Tab-separated table of C-alpha atoms and ligand atoms in Angstrom:
chain	number	residue	atom	x	y	z
A	377	MET	CA	5.041	-13.722	24.726
A	378	THR	CA	3.838	-11.116	27.280
A	379	THR	CA	1.824	-8.275	25.497
A	380	ALA	CA	5.115	-5.723	26.391
A	381	THR	CA	7.278	-8.142	24.484
A	382	ALA	CA	5.121	-8.498	21.776
A	383	ARG	CA	4.571	-4.860	21.297
A	384	SER	CA	8.296	-4.223	21.616
A	385	ASP	CA	9.013	-6.916	19.142
A	386	LEU	CA	6.149	-5.103	16.550
A	387	THR	CA	8.479	-1.924	17.081
A	388	VAL	CA	11.461	-3.477	15.927
A	389	ILE	CA	9.688	-5.033	13.207
A	390	LYS	CA	8.123	-1.828	12.309
A	391	ALA	CA	11.513	0.018	12.381
A	392	ARG	CA	13.025	-2.551	9.902
A	393	GLN	CA	9.983	-2.137	7.729
A	394	ARG	CA	10.423	1.604	7.800
A	395	GLU	CA	14.037	1.378	6.810
A	396	THR	CA	12.810	-1.122	3.925
A	397	TRP	CA	10.171	1.318	2.123
A	398	ALA	CA	12.617	4.261	2.453
A	399	SER	CA	15.240	1.879	0.267
A	400	GLY	CA	15.244	1.737	-3.465
A	401	ASP	CA	12.905	4.514	-4.792
A	402	PHE	CA	9.297	3.847	-4.060
A	403	ALA	CA	8.154	6.905	-6.063
A	404	VAL	CA	9.418	4.875	-9.572
A	405	ILE	CA	6.728	2.074	-8.397
A	406	ALA	CA	4.310	4.315	-7.350
A	407	SER	CA	4.144	5.941	-10.825
A	408	ARG	CA	3.129	2.397	-11.930
A	409	ILE	CA	-0.045	2.302	-9.914
A	410	VAL	CA	-1.356	5.870	-10.002
A	411	LEU	CA	-4.604	4.490	-11.760
A	412	VAL	CA	-5.536	2.389	-8.568
A	413	SER	CA	-5.755	5.573	-6.620
A	414	GLU	CA	-7.750	7.480	-9.259
A	415	LEU	CA	-10.193	4.618	-9.158
A	416	LEU	CA	-10.424	4.486	-5.539
A	417	ALA	CA	-10.975	8.165	-5.405
A	418	ASP	CA	-13.908	7.666	-7.647
A	419	ALA	CA	-15.464	4.825	-6.236
A	420	ALA	CA	-15.308	6.437	-2.952
A	421	ASP	CA	-17.622	9.360	-4.506
A	422	LEU	CA	-15.643	12.003	-2.549
A	423	ARG	CA	-17.176	15.459	-2.542
A	424	ALA	CA	-15.356	18.748	-3.063
A	425	GLY	CA	-14.773	20.667	0.260
A	426	TRP	CA	-14.196	17.297	2.058
A	427	ARG	CA	-11.274	16.506	4.246
A	428	VAL	CA	-9.484	13.522	3.232
A	429	LEU	CA	-6.872	11.599	5.059
A	430	ASP	CA	-4.503	9.173	2.638
A	431	VAL	CA	-3.020	6.887	5.447
A	432	ALA	CA	0.643	5.312	4.563
A	433	CYS	CA	0.550	7.602	1.412
A	434	GLY	CA	4.092	7.093	0.079
A	435	ASN	CA	4.717	10.001	-2.162
A	436	GLY	CA	0.807	10.784	-2.395
A	437	ASN	CA	-0.941	8.837	-5.310
A	438	ALA	CA	-4.340	8.800	-3.467
A	439	THR	CA	-3.297	12.155	-1.667
A	440	LEU	CA	-3.193	13.591	-4.933
A	441	ALA	CA	-6.104	12.079	-6.272
A	442	ALA	CA	-8.232	13.051	-3.776
A	443	ALA	CA	-7.158	16.969	-3.947
A	444	ARG	CA	-7.947	16.582	-7.760
A	445	SER	CA	-11.521	16.327	-6.893
A	446	ASN	CA	-11.198	19.735	-4.904
A	447	THR	CA	-10.754	18.390	-1.535
A	448	TYR	CA	-8.300	19.110	1.319
A	449	ALA	CA	-6.382	16.131	1.302
A	450	LEU	CA	-3.431	15.016	4.076
A	451	GLY	CA	-1.002	12.396	3.122
A	452	VAL	CA	0.625	10.621	6.354
A	453	ASP	CA	3.647	8.090	5.815
A	454	TYR	CA	6.744	7.286	7.767
A	455	VAL	CA	9.294	7.885	5.189
A	456	PRO	CA	10.137	11.386	4.823
A	457	ALA	CA	11.774	11.316	1.068
A	458	LEU	CA	8.220	10.221	-0.060
A	459	LEU	CA	6.761	12.923	1.654
A	460	GLU	CA	9.069	15.153	0.234
A	461	SER	CA	8.472	13.844	-3.263
A	462	GLY	CA	4.724	14.136	-2.729
A	463	ARG	CA	5.288	17.931	-1.879
A	464	ARG	CA	6.963	18.335	-5.048
A	465	ARG	CA	4.018	16.594	-7.021
A	466	ALA	CA	1.477	18.813	-5.541
A	467	ALA	CA	3.251	21.822	-6.007
A	468	ALA	CA	3.370	21.068	-9.523
A	469	GLU	CA	-0.156	20.965	-9.835
A	470	ARG	CA	-1.137	23.636	-7.179
A	471	LEU	CA	-3.285	21.402	-5.300
A	472	ASP	CA	-4.235	21.876	-1.524
A	473	VAL	CA	-2.548	19.050	0.303
A	474	GLU	CA	-0.409	18.493	3.187
A	475	PHE	CA	1.931	15.776	3.887
A	476	ARG	CA	2.728	14.899	7.345
A	477	LEU	CA	5.333	12.401	9.023
A	478	GLY	CA	3.288	9.851	11.083
A	479	ASP	CA	2.561	6.022	11.829
A	480	ALA	CA	-0.215	4.335	10.609
A	481	GLU	CA	-0.701	2.976	13.868
A	482	ASP	CA	-0.652	6.264	15.666
A	483	LEU	CA	-1.786	8.949	12.978
A	484	PRO	CA	-1.163	12.166	13.812
A	485	VAL	CA	-4.334	13.527	13.336
A	486	ALA	CA	-7.622	14.599	15.697
A	487	ASP	CA	-10.334	12.105	16.177
A	488	ALA	CA	-13.388	12.428	13.860
A	489	SER	CA	-11.471	14.769	11.912
A	490	PHE	CA	-11.925	13.464	8.257
A	491	ASP	CA	-14.842	12.876	5.870
A	492	ALA	CA	-13.277	10.345	4.099
A	493	VAL	CA	-10.123	7.902	4.984
A	494	LEU	CA	-7.981	6.241	1.914
A	495	SER	CA	-5.145	3.737	1.902
A	496	VAL	CA	-3.850	2.383	-1.147
A	497	PHE	CA	-1.707	-0.613	-0.244
A	498	GLY	CA	-0.362	1.330	2.881
A	499	ALA	CA	-2.474	0.340	6.276
A	500	MET	CA	-2.119	-3.083	4.911
A	501	PHE	CA	1.820	-3.268	5.699
A	502	ALA	CA	1.309	-2.123	9.510
A	503	PRO	CA	2.289	-5.178	11.525
A	504	ASP	CA	-0.794	-4.673	14.068
A	505	HIS	CA	-3.494	-4.740	11.695
A	506	GLN	CA	-6.240	-4.143	14.152
A	507	ARG	CA	-4.606	-1.198	15.632
A	508	ALA	CA	-4.252	0.047	11.828
A	509	ALA	CA	-7.843	-0.052	11.309
A	510	ALA	CA	-8.882	1.164	14.542
A	511	GLU	CA	-6.886	4.308	13.757
A	512	ILE	CA	-8.703	4.510	10.575
A	513	VAL	CA	-12.039	4.638	12.004
A	514	ARG	CA	-11.108	7.239	14.997
A	515	ALA	CA	-9.902	9.512	12.491
A	516	ALA	CA	-13.048	9.493	10.512
A	517	ARG	CA	-16.298	11.353	11.393
A	518	PRO	CA	-19.206	9.335	11.935
A	519	GLY	CA	-20.785	8.342	8.422
A	520	ALA	CA	-17.446	8.754	6.783
A	521	THR	CA	-16.459	7.056	3.833
A	522	ILE	CA	-13.242	4.485	3.722
A	523	GLY	CA	-11.574	3.473	0.788
A	524	LEU	CA	-9.060	0.944	0.719
A	525	ALA	CA	-7.125	-0.981	-2.046
A	526	SER	CA	-5.119	-4.074	-0.949
A	527	TRP	CA	-3.506	-6.628	-2.776
A	528	THR	CA	-5.201	-10.252	-2.814
A	529	PRO	CA	-3.248	-13.370	-1.394
A	530	ASP	CA	-3.838	-15.164	-4.958
A	531	GLY	CA	-2.901	-12.562	-7.172
A	532	PHE	CA	0.703	-11.612	-9.077
A	533	VAL	CA	1.889	-9.275	-6.085
A	534	GLY	CA	0.818	-12.051	-3.316
A	535	GLU	CA	2.652	-14.568	-5.202
A	536	MET	CA	5.831	-12.047	-5.654
A	537	PHE	CA	5.916	-12.066	-1.685
A	538	SER	CA	5.479	-15.773	-1.468
A	539	VAL	CA	8.532	-16.237	-4.108
A	540	ILE	CA	10.525	-13.294	-2.161
A	541	SER	CA	9.970	-15.061	1.335
A	542	GLN	CA	11.347	-18.796	-0.023
A	543	HIS	CA	14.623	-16.787	-0.855
A	544	VAL	CA	14.262	-14.671	2.257
A	545	PRO	CA	11.673	-15.567	5.110
A	546	GLY	CA	9.948	-12.633	6.632
A	547	PRO	CA	9.786	-11.779	10.330
A	548	PRO	CA	7.988	-14.963	12.353
A	549	GLY	CA	5.015	-14.050	14.416
A	550	ILE	CA	3.243	-11.436	12.085
A	551	GLU	CA	0.141	-11.588	9.965
A	552	SER	CA	0.263	-11.164	6.288
A	553	PRO	CA	-0.496	-7.775	4.981
A	554	LEU	CA	-2.277	-9.731	2.167
A	555	LEU	CA	-4.927	-10.751	4.371
A	556	TRP	CA	-6.551	-7.272	3.962
A	557	GLY	CA	-7.063	-8.304	0.456
A	558	THR	CA	-10.019	-10.563	1.631
A	559	GLU	CA	-13.367	-9.427	2.239
A	560	ARG	CA	-13.280	-11.820	5.698
A	561	HIS	CA	-10.400	-10.098	7.427
A	562	LEU	CA	-11.801	-6.552	6.727
A	563	SER	CA	-15.073	-7.449	8.219
A	564	ASP	CA	-13.333	-9.132	11.255
A	565	LEU	CA	-11.118	-5.466	11.321
A	566	PHE	CA	-13.694	-3.288	10.918
A	567	GLY	CA	-16.734	-4.933	12.223
A	568	ASP	CA	-19.585	-3.235	13.750
A	569	ALA	CA	-18.210	0.385	12.979
A	570	VAL	CA	-19.370	-0.353	9.367
A	571	ALA	CA	-23.044	0.153	8.081
A	572	ASP	CA	-22.431	-0.704	4.490
A	573	ALA	CA	-19.356	-2.425	2.207
A	574	ARG	CA	-19.270	-2.226	-1.556
A	575	PRO	CA	-16.255	-4.595	-2.501
A	576	ALA	CA	-14.746	-5.132	-5.760
A	577	GLN	CA	-11.764	-7.131	-7.451
A	578	ARG	CA	-9.864	-5.227	-9.878
A	579	THR	CA	-6.613	-5.312	-11.671
A	580	CYS	CA	-3.610	-3.068	-12.043
A	581	THR	CA	-2.027	-3.868	-14.986
A	582	PHE	CA	2.296	-3.688	-14.988
A	583	ARG	CA	3.884	-3.380	-18.263
A	584	PHE	CA	7.373	-4.293	-18.700
A	585	THR	CA	9.617	-4.829	-22.110
A	586	SER	CA	10.230	-8.249	-20.514
A	587	PRO	CA	10.543	-10.611	-17.647
A	588	GLU	CA	14.020	-9.719	-16.667
A	589	ASP	CA	12.885	-5.939	-17.256
A	590	PHE	CA	10.466	-6.646	-14.432
A	591	ALA	CA	12.914	-8.107	-11.891
A	592	ALA	CA	15.346	-5.510	-12.586
A	593	ASP	CA	13.023	-2.730	-11.807
A	594	PHE	CA	11.766	-4.237	-8.625
A	595	ARG	CA	15.407	-5.046	-7.495
A	596	THR	CA	16.169	-1.626	-8.015
A	597	PHE	CA	13.349	0.357	-6.941
A	598	TYR	CA	10.840	-1.471	-4.553
A	599	GLY	CA	12.087	-1.456	-0.758
A	600	PRO	CA	10.900	-4.913	0.035
A	601	THR	CA	12.621	-6.481	-3.183
A	602	VAL	CA	15.793	-4.344	-2.644
A	603	LYS	CA	16.299	-5.706	0.989
A	604	ALA	CA	15.784	-8.998	0.023
A	605	PHE	CA	18.746	-8.833	-2.652
A	606	GLU	CA	20.875	-7.048	-0.063
A	607	ALA	CA	20.498	-10.100	2.100
A	608	LEU	CA	21.852	-12.390	-0.323
A	609	ASP	CA	25.233	-13.792	-1.745
A	610	ASP	CA	25.672	-13.776	-5.071
A	611	GLU	CA	24.331	-17.076	-6.040
A	612	GLY	CA	21.454	-16.222	-4.208
A	613	GLN	CA	20.685	-12.864	-5.900
A	614	ALA	CA	21.026	-14.638	-9.249
A	615	ALA	CA	18.360	-17.250	-8.020
A	616	LEU	CA	16.056	-14.721	-6.836
A	617	ALA	CA	16.268	-12.687	-10.027
A	618	ALA	CA	15.472	-15.765	-12.137
A	619	ASP	CA	12.514	-16.784	-10.200
A	620	LEU	CA	11.151	-13.173	-10.163
A	621	ALA	CA	11.275	-13.280	-14.233
A	622	ASP	CA	9.932	-16.599	-14.314
A	623	LEU	CA	6.805	-15.369	-11.872
A	624	ALA	CA	6.572	-12.370	-14.632
A	625	ARG	CA	6.743	-14.788	-17.476
A	626	ARG	CA	3.995	-17.189	-15.755
A	627	TRP	CA	1.585	-14.341	-15.345
A	628	ASP	CA	2.341	-12.409	-18.616
A	629	ARG	CA	-0.847	-12.285	-20.296
A	630	ASN	CA	0.742	-10.784	-23.854
A	631	ASP	CA	1.104	-13.676	-26.494
A	632	GLY	CA	5.137	-12.511	-26.895
A	633	GLY	CA	7.364	-9.340	-26.967
A	634	SER	CA	6.769	-7.155	-24.163
A	635	ILE	CA	4.940	-8.558	-21.240
A	636	ALA	CA	1.469	-7.411	-19.275
A	637	ILE	CA	0.936	-8.833	-15.878
A	638	PRO	CA	-2.484	-8.399	-14.339
A	639	GLY	CA	-2.262	-7.435	-10.358
A	640	THR	CA	-5.377	-8.206	-8.609
A	641	TYR	CA	-6.343	-6.416	-5.676
A	642	LEU	CA	-9.430	-5.721	-3.597
A	643	GLU	CA	-10.902	-2.319	-4.021
A	644	SER	CA	-13.493	-1.541	-0.955
A	645	VAL	CA	-15.570	1.064	-0.196
A	646	LEU	CA	-17.056	1.209	3.281
A	647	ALA	CA	-19.703	3.562	4.683
A	648	LEU	CA	-18.999	4.015	8.894
A	649	ARG	CA	-21.919	3.856	10.917
A	650	ARG	CA	-23.425	7.415	11.711
B	1035	LIG	C1	3.192	-0.083	-1.198
B	1035	LIG	S1	3.608	1.348	-0.530
B	1035	LIG	C2	2.112	2.502	-1.301
B	1035	LIG	C3	2.185	3.776	-0.929
B	1035	LIG	C4	1.269	4.888	-1.810
B	1035	LIG	N1	-0.027	4.609	-0.946
B	1035	LIG	C5	0.973	4.444	-3.112
B	1035	LIG	O1	-0.362	3.818	-3.501
B	1035	LIG	O2	2.018	4.845	-3.818
B	1035	LIG	C6	3.378	1.205	1.082
B	1035	LIG	C7	3.454	2.506	1.804
B	1035	LIG	O3	3.420	2.450	3.193
B	1035	LIG	C8	4.363	3.171	4.090
B	1035	LIG	N2	4.057	2.475	5.343
B	1035	LIG	C9	4.014	0.990	5.571
B	1035	LIG	N3	4.096	1.039	6.906
B	1035	LIG	C10	3.514	2.226	7.370
B	1035	LIG	C11	3.282	2.303	8.903
B	1035	LIG	N4	3.437	1.750	10.008
B	1035	LIG	N5	3.197	4.103	9.086
B	1035	LIG	C12	3.331	4.624	8.111
B	1035	LIG	N6	3.539	4.331	6.736
B	1035	LIG	C13	3.848	3.405	6.393
B	1035	LIG	C14	5.221	3.010	3.320
B	1035	LIG	O4	6.370	4.153	3.901
B	1035	LIG	C15	5.120	3.043	1.948
B	1035	LIG	O5	5.062	4.552	1.359
């Protein structure tokens, strides 16, 4: 495959991914993972007055978390409806934020214009990992702080992606987003740009009244699951719903009644070289 062909394939894949994230209503799922952004903003030790960029911000969990520390925060995402939702949230709290339409692989910001760059389960989904990492570094000033949260391959969400792909295989030839949930891959991607790295494994707990409730919620609101169900016939849909409920049952750490699922992710705070 030539580089030009590879690039145009990635463009097609990205257009499909954008449609995927625009389906369902990610704002509903985002409300279940707010804590991840709050913890990341705290771990990144943001300073009031800093300029903070949130890459692939969705409806602004990390953008808002940063702005609550009295930073100026800019959220970038390629789904307009999520940005609109973020603007409404920011207005309700009178926060100093801006939301801008853009691609994580081609950020609409000037070089070295941010003191900190955050991305929560965001940049990891760009098909060209190296390009997304390079854009984060380009946007950050020398000595800036990078804060990343990425699902781990062997955690609950990693397994959920593998269950979905057993029913509806993903596009061939792109690296798994879950690689961002490993220290090794982050070190390969950010390499020499980094002076110091502080990785931590954390869990985000999903709570539902039942395994079936989990499967129904993700089927209705979470883009990747919405699109997988759309691609299946009735029998396939029933099988995927059953497998998702089974997955939740296996990961549940409660002893009966409602369920609590620990979702493991890698939180990484990187200090760039000066
Ligand atoms: C799992 S959601 C996380 C959203 C948000 N960071 C949060 O924590 O709630 C992934 C987000 O990445 C965005 N996204 C994925 N690939 C992108 C790209 N190449 N450029 C811009 N946004 C992207 C999607 O639109 C979606 O909002």
